[in-house]
Coordinates of C-alpha atoms and ligand atoms in Angstrom, one line a residue:
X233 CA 28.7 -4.5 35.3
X234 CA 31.0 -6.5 32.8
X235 CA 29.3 -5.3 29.4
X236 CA 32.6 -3.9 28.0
X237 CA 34.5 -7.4 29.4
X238 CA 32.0 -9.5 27.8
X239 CA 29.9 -7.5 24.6
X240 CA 28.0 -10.5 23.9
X241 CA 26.0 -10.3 27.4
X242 CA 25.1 -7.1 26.7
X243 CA 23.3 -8.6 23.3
X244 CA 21.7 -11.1 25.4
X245 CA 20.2 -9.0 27.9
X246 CA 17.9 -7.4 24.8
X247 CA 14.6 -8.6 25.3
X248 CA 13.1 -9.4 21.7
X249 CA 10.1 -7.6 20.3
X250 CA 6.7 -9.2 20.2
X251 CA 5.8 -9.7 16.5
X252 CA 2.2 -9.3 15.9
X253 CA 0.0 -9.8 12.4
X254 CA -3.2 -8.5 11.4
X255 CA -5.1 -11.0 8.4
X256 CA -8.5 -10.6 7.3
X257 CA -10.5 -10.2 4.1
X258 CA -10.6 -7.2 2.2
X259 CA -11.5 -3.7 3.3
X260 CA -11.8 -5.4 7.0
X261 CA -9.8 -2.2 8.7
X262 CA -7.0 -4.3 9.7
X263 CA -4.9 -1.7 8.3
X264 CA -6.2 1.1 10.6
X265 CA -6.6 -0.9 13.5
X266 CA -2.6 -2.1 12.8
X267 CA -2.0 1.2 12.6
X268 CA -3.6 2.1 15.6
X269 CA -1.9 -1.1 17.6
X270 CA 1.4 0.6 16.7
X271 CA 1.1 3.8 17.8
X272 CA -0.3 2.3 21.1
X273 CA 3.1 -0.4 21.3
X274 CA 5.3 2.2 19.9
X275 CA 6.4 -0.7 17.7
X276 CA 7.3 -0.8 13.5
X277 CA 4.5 -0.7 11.7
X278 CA 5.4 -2.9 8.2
X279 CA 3.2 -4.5 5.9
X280 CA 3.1 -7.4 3.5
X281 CA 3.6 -7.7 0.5
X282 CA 5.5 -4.1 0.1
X283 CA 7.2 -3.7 3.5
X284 CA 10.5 -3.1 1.6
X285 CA 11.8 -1.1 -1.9
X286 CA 11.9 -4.3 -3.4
X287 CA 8.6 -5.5 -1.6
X288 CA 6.8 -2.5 -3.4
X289 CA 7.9 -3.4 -6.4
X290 CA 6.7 -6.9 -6.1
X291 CA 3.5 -6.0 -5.0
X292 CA 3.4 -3.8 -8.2
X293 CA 3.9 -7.5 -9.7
X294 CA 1.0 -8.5 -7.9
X295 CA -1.7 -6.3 -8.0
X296 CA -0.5 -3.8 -10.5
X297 CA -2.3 -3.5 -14.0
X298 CA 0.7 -5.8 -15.9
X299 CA 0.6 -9.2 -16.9
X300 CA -0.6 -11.3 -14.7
X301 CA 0.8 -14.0 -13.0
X302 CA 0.1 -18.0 -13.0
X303 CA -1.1 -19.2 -9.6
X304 CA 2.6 -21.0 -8.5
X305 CA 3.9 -17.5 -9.9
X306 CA 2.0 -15.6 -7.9
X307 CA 2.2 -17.8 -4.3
X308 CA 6.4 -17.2 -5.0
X309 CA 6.2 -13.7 -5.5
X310 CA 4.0 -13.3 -2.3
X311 CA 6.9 -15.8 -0.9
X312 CA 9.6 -13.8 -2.3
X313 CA 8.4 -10.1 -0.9
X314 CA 8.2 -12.3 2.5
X315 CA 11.8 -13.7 2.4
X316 CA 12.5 -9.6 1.5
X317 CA 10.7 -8.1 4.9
X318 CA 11.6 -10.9 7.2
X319 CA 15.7 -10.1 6.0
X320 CA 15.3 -6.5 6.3
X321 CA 12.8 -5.1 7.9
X322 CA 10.9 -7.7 11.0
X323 CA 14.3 -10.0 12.6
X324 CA 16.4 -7.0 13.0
X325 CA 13.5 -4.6 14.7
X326 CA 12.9 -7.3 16.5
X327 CA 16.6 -8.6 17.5
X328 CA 16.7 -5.0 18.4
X329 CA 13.4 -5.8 21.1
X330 CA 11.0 -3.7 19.2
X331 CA 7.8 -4.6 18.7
X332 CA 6.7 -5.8 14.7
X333 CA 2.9 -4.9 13.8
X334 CA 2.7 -6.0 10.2
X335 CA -0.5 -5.6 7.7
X336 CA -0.6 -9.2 6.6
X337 CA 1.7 -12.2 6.7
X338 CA 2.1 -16.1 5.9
X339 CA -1.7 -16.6 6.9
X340 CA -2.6 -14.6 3.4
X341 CA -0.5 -17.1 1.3
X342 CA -2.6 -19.8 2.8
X343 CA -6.0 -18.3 2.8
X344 CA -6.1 -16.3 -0.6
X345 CA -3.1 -19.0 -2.5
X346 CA -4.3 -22.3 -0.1
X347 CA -8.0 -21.6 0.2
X348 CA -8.9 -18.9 -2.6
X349 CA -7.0 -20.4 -5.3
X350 CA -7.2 -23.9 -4.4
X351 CA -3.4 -24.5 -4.2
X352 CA -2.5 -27.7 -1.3
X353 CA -2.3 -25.9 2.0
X354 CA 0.4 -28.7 2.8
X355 CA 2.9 -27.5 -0.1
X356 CA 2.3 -23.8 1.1
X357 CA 2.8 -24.4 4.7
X358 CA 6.3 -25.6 3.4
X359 CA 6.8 -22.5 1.3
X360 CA 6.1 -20.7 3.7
X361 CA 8.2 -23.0 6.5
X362 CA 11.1 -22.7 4.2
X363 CA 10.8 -18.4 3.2
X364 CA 10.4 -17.7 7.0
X365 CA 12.8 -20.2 8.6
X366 CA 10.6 -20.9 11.3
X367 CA 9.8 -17.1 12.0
X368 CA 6.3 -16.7 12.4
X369 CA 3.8 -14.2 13.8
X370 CA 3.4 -14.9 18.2
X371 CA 0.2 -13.5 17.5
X372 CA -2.2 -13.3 14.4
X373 CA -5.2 -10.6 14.8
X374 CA -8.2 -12.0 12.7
X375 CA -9.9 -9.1 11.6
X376 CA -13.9 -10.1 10.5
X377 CA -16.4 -8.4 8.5
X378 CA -18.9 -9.6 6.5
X379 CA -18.0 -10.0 3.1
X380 CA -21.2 -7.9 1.7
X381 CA -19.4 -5.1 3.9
X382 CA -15.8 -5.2 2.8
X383 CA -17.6 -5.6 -0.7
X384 CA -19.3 -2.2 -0.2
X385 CA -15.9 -0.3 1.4
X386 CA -14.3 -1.4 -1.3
X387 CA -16.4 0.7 -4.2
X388 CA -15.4 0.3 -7.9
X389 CA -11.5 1.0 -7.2
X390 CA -10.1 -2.7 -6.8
X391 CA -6.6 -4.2 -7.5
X392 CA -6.2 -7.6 -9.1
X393 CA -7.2 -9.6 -5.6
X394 CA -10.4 -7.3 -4.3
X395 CA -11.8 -7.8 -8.1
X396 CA -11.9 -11.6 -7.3
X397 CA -15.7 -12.8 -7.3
X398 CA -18.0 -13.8 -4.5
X399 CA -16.9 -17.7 -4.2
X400 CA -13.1 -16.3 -4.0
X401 CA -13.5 -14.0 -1.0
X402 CA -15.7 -16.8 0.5
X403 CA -12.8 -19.6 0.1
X404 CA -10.2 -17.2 1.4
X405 CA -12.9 -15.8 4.3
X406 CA -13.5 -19.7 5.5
X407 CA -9.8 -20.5 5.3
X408 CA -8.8 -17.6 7.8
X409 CA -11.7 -19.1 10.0
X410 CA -9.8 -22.6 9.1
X411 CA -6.4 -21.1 10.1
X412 CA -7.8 -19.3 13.1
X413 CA -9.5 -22.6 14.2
X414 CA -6.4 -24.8 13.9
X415 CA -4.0 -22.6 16.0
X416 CA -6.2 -20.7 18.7
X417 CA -2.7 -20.1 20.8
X418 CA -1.5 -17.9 17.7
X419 CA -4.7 -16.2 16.2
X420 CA -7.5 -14.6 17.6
X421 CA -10.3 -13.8 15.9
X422 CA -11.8 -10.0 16.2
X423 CA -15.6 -8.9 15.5
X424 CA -14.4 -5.6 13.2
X425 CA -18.0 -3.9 12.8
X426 CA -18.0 -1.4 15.0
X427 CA -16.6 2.0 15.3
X428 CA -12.9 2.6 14.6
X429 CA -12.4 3.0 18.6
X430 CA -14.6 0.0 19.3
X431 CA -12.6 -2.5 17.4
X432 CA -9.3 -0.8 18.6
X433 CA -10.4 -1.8 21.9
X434 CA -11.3 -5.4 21.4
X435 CA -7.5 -5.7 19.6
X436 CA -5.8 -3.9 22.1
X437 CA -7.8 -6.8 24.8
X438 CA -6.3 -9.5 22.4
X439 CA -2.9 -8.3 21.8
X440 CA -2.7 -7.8 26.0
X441 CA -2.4 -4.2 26.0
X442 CA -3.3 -2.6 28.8
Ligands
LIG190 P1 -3.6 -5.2 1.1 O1 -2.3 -5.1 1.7 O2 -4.2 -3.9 0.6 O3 -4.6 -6.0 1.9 O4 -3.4 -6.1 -0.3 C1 -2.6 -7.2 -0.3 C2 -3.3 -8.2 -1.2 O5 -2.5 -9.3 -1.4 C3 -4.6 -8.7 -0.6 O6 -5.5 -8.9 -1.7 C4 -4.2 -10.1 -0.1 C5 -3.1 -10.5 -1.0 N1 -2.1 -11.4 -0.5 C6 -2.1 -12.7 -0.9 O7 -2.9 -13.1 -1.7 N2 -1.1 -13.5 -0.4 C7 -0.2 -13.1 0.5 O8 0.6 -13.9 1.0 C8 -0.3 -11.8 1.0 C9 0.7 -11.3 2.0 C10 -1.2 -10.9 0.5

């Protein structure tokens, strides 16, 4: 037992947190079942964008009632609320060997920027390389519902995104099945209709949760 000799073993004997994101399209219950993933890890539940003070502000940016943004605009601002959470909120809980559920990550920049807006998915994936530093997700949980469903969940009540039309939240649905596709050791793809408790158990199966 040399901790006090040596402090820096003591660090290295931490076992870092799993870091774990839920994407999907709108009204998909990804934010319930992350929820519910929590509780069950015991791990921070965070969310993007508006997982920090500044974060919420930003996402006021986003999908607030002001001006709104030009594409590139909007694709930095997602970038800089990113930059924000990884800083403050995900390394450290996970340096500290808690376990990170987040509501949404770099996957949304390249489904609703990349595939719903039509920006290159190549220049993205560098944003997003170059906001992160290489710190991605181990696991992305691909929450699907049909988009006539989330359309019906989400009522008349819609932010700036969820007011998008039909073609928009088909781009962005096909480019989480693109992303998904590309990188099956990262994302896994969940069926979310269901009961609440259904889906829950068909994450908790993914994310290895016994
Ligand atoms: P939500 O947290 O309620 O799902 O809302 C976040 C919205 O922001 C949602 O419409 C997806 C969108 N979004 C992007 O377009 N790009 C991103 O990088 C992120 C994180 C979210």
């Amino acid at each position: 037992m040399d901790f006090i000799a040596h402090p820096s073993k003591e660090v290295q004997m931490t076992q870092r947190g799993k870091y774990i994101a839920f994407e999907g399209w709108e009204a998909s219950g990804k934010s319930t079942q992350a929820r519910l993933l929590s509780r069950r890890l015991d791990a921070v539940l965070t969310r993007e964008p508006g997982g920090t003070a500044l974060g919420v502000a930003i996402r006021d940016l986003l999908l607030g009632n002001g001006p709104a943004p030009t594409e590139r605009a909007e694709a930095l601002l997602f970038a800089a609320d990113r930059a924000q959470h990884l800083a403050e909120v995900v390394e450290p809980a996970l340096a500290e060997g808690s376990d990170v559920i987040t509501d949404r990550s770099y996957g949304s920049t390249l489904a609703y920027q990349g595939y719903g807006r039509g920006q290159s998915i190549e220049e993205l994936m560098r944003l997003v390389e170059w906001t992160s530093g290489g710190l991605l997700p181990d696991l992305v949980i691909l929450l699907k519902v049909p988009v006539e469903t989330a359309d019906d969940r989400l009522g008349d009540q819609r932010d700036r995104m969820e007011s998008e039309d039909v073609d928009f939240a088909n781009r962005v649905v096909e480019g989480f099945n693109v992303l998904a596709q590309a990188d099956p050791d990262r994302w896994r793809v969940i069926d979310g209709s269901g009961s609440v408790d259904e889906v829950a158990e068909r994450v908790a199966l993914a994310a290895g949760v016994k």
